[in-house]
Amino acid sequence: PGLPNAGKSSVLNAVLGRSAVGVSRAPGRTRYFQTHFLTGSLQDPYSAVGFLGSRLALPPLLQLRPPSGPGWTAWELCEAWAEQRGYKTARAARNDVARPANGLLRLAAEGRIRLCLRPPGYS
């Protein structure tokens, strides 16, 4: 998230070292949700959900019921949100945890869940 036509796509292309995101002089070229993997080994959404969950109070924010165990893991956050929203797999009717994981990341990307971090060395 950020201001339109501020160079976000250009920065992502520079970080990846390739032209992964289309760029244009006109604002609004990359308005849709996109997923870009920075490394080949980090392709699951649960690591990013765990990052959000360790820095934000997601259970009260999303009004989730507490897990049966001692604390929240990324999987438990996704499973609780799947239960609350009624996300089930088609064949076995089990909680579909991939859908809420991507949904949480989409909420963060859209700015509906806000995570603010201070720069290193900031006091």
GROMACS .gro file of C-alpha atoms in nm:
model
  123
    1PRO     CA    1   0.000   0.000   0.000
    2GLY     CA    2   0.108   0.353  -0.064
    3LEU     CA    3   0.052   0.658  -0.275
    4PRO     CA    4  -0.023   0.602  -0.644
    5ASN     CA    5   0.265   0.638  -0.889
    6ALA     CA    6   0.527   0.656  -0.613
    7GLY     CA    7   0.759   0.385  -0.750
    8LYS     CA    8   0.651   0.081  -0.545
    9SER     CA    9   0.657  -0.149  -0.848
   10SER     CA   10   0.998  -0.018  -0.954
   11VAL     CA   11   1.138  -0.090  -0.607
   12LEU     CA   12   0.997  -0.444  -0.616
   13ASN     CA   13   1.152  -0.502  -0.959
   14ALA     CA   14   1.485  -0.376  -0.827
   15VAL     CA   15   1.469  -0.604  -0.521
   16LEU     CA   16   1.382  -0.907  -0.733
   17GLY     CA   17   1.642  -0.819  -0.995
   18ARG     CA   18   1.397  -0.878  -1.280
   19SER     CA   19   1.090  -0.724  -1.436
   20ALA     CA   20   0.826  -0.902  -1.227
   21VAL     CA   21   0.576  -0.615  -1.203
   22GLY     CA   22   0.460  -0.400  -1.491
   23VAL     CA   23   0.537  -0.031  -1.455
   24SER     CA   24   0.381   0.270  -1.622
   25ARG     CA   25   0.388   0.647  -1.598
   26ALA     CA   26   0.011   0.648  -1.544
   27PRO     CA   27  -0.112   0.575  -1.190
   28GLY     CA   28  -0.320   0.265  -1.126
   29ARG     CA   29  -0.133   0.017  -1.349
   30THR     CA   30  -0.080  -0.238  -1.066
   31ARG     CA   31  -0.404  -0.191  -0.875
   32TYR     CA   32  -0.488  -0.561  -0.839
   33PHE     CA   33  -0.353  -0.794  -0.569
   34GLN     CA   34  -0.026  -0.960  -0.668
   35THR     CA   35   0.195  -1.221  -0.505
   36HIS     CA   36   0.570  -1.217  -0.564
   37PHE     CA   37   0.802  -1.461  -0.390
   38LEU     CA   38   1.130  -1.300  -0.286
   39THR     CA   39   1.298  -1.637  -0.230
   40GLY     CA   40   1.231  -1.982  -0.368
   41SER     CA   41   1.203  -2.133  -0.020
   42LEU     CA   42   0.944  -1.892   0.129
   43GLN     CA   43   0.628  -1.954  -0.071
   44ASP     CA   44   0.372  -2.036   0.194
   45PRO     CA   45   0.143  -1.766   0.333
   46TYR     CA   46   0.171  -1.898   0.690
   47SER     CA   47   0.515  -1.748   0.750
   48ALA     CA   48   0.379  -1.403   0.662
   49VAL     CA   49   0.069  -1.462   0.877
   50GLY     CA   50   0.300  -1.563   1.162
   51PHE     CA   51   0.494  -1.239   1.112
   52LEU     CA   52   0.171  -1.038   1.135
   53GLY     CA   53   0.044  -1.242   1.430
   54SER     CA   54   0.366  -1.192   1.627
   55ARG     CA   55   0.344  -0.814   1.588
   56LEU     CA   56  -0.031  -0.749   1.602
   57ALA     CA   57  -0.310  -0.862   1.835
   58LEU     CA   58  -0.498  -1.041   1.555
   59PRO     CA   59  -0.727  -1.260   1.772
   60PRO     CA   60  -0.909  -0.969   1.940
   61LEU     CA   61  -0.893  -0.765   1.620
   62LEU     CA   62  -1.062  -1.044   1.422
   63GLN     CA   63  -1.274  -1.155   1.723
   64LEU     CA   64  -1.138  -1.511   1.717
   65ARG     CA   65  -1.208  -1.773   1.980
   66PRO     CA   66  -0.899  -1.882   2.179
   67PRO     CA   67  -0.721  -2.202   2.069
   68SER     CA   68  -0.721  -2.514   2.282
   69GLY     CA   69  -0.342  -2.500   2.319
   70PRO     CA   70  -0.119  -2.255   2.509
   71GLY     CA   71  -0.092  -1.988   2.238
   72TRP     CA   72  -0.162  -1.885   1.883
   73THR     CA   73   0.037  -2.021   1.593
   74ALA     CA   74  -0.006  -1.898   1.235
   75TRP     CA   75  -0.192  -2.219   1.150
   76GLU     CA   76  -0.428  -2.175   1.448
   77LEU     CA   77  -0.498  -1.814   1.349
   78CYS     CA   78  -0.591  -1.927   0.998
   79GLU     CA   79  -0.794  -2.221   1.125
   80ALA     CA   80  -0.988  -2.005   1.373
   81TRP     CA   81  -1.065  -1.748   1.105
   82ALA     CA   82  -1.171  -2.024   0.864
   83GLU     CA   83  -1.405  -2.157   1.133
   84GLN     CA   84  -1.550  -1.812   1.200
   85ARG     CA   85  -1.600  -1.732   0.831
   86GLY     CA   86  -1.721  -2.079   0.733
   87TYR     CA   87  -1.437  -2.155   0.491
   88LYS     CA   88  -1.448  -2.530   0.426
   89THR     CA   89  -1.273  -2.757   0.176
   90ALA     CA   90  -1.495  -2.891  -0.100
   91ARG     CA   91  -1.434  -3.264  -0.055
   92ALA     CA   92  -1.381  -3.327   0.316
   93ALA     CA   93  -1.559  -3.018   0.456
   94ARG     CA   94  -1.261  -2.943   0.680
   95ASN     CA   95  -1.147  -2.590   0.762
   96ASP     CA   96  -0.977  -2.441   0.456
   97VAL     CA   97  -0.675  -2.268   0.612
   98ALA     CA   98  -0.515  -2.147   0.288
   99ARG     CA   99  -0.809  -1.919   0.205
  100PRO     CA  100  -0.799  -1.723   0.534
  101ALA     CA  101  -0.418  -1.704   0.519
  102ASN     CA  102  -0.438  -1.532   0.182
  103GLY     CA  103  -0.732  -1.325   0.307
  104LEU     CA  104  -0.530  -1.196   0.603
  105LEU     CA  105  -0.243  -1.102   0.373
  106ARG     CA  106  -0.487  -0.930   0.140
  107LEU     CA  107  -0.627  -0.727   0.435
  108ALA     CA  108  -0.273  -0.623   0.526
  109ALA     CA  109  -0.187  -0.536   0.164
  110GLU     CA  110  -0.502  -0.326   0.134
  111GLY     CA  111  -0.420  -0.143   0.456
  112ARG     CA  112  -0.727  -0.272   0.640
  113ILE     CA  113  -0.493  -0.434   0.893
  114ARG     CA  114  -0.217  -0.187   0.968
  115LEU     CA  115   0.132  -0.280   1.074
  116CYS     CA  116   0.370   0.004   1.149
  117LEU     CA  117   0.734  -0.058   1.234
  118ARG     CA  118   0.995   0.189   1.343
  119PRO     CA  119   1.310   0.211   1.131
  120PRO     CA  120   1.625   0.051   1.275
  121GLY     CA  121   1.798   0.290   1.515
  122TYR     CA  122   1.490   0.508   1.562
  123SER     CA  123   1.433   0.625   1.919
   0.00000   0.00000   0.00000
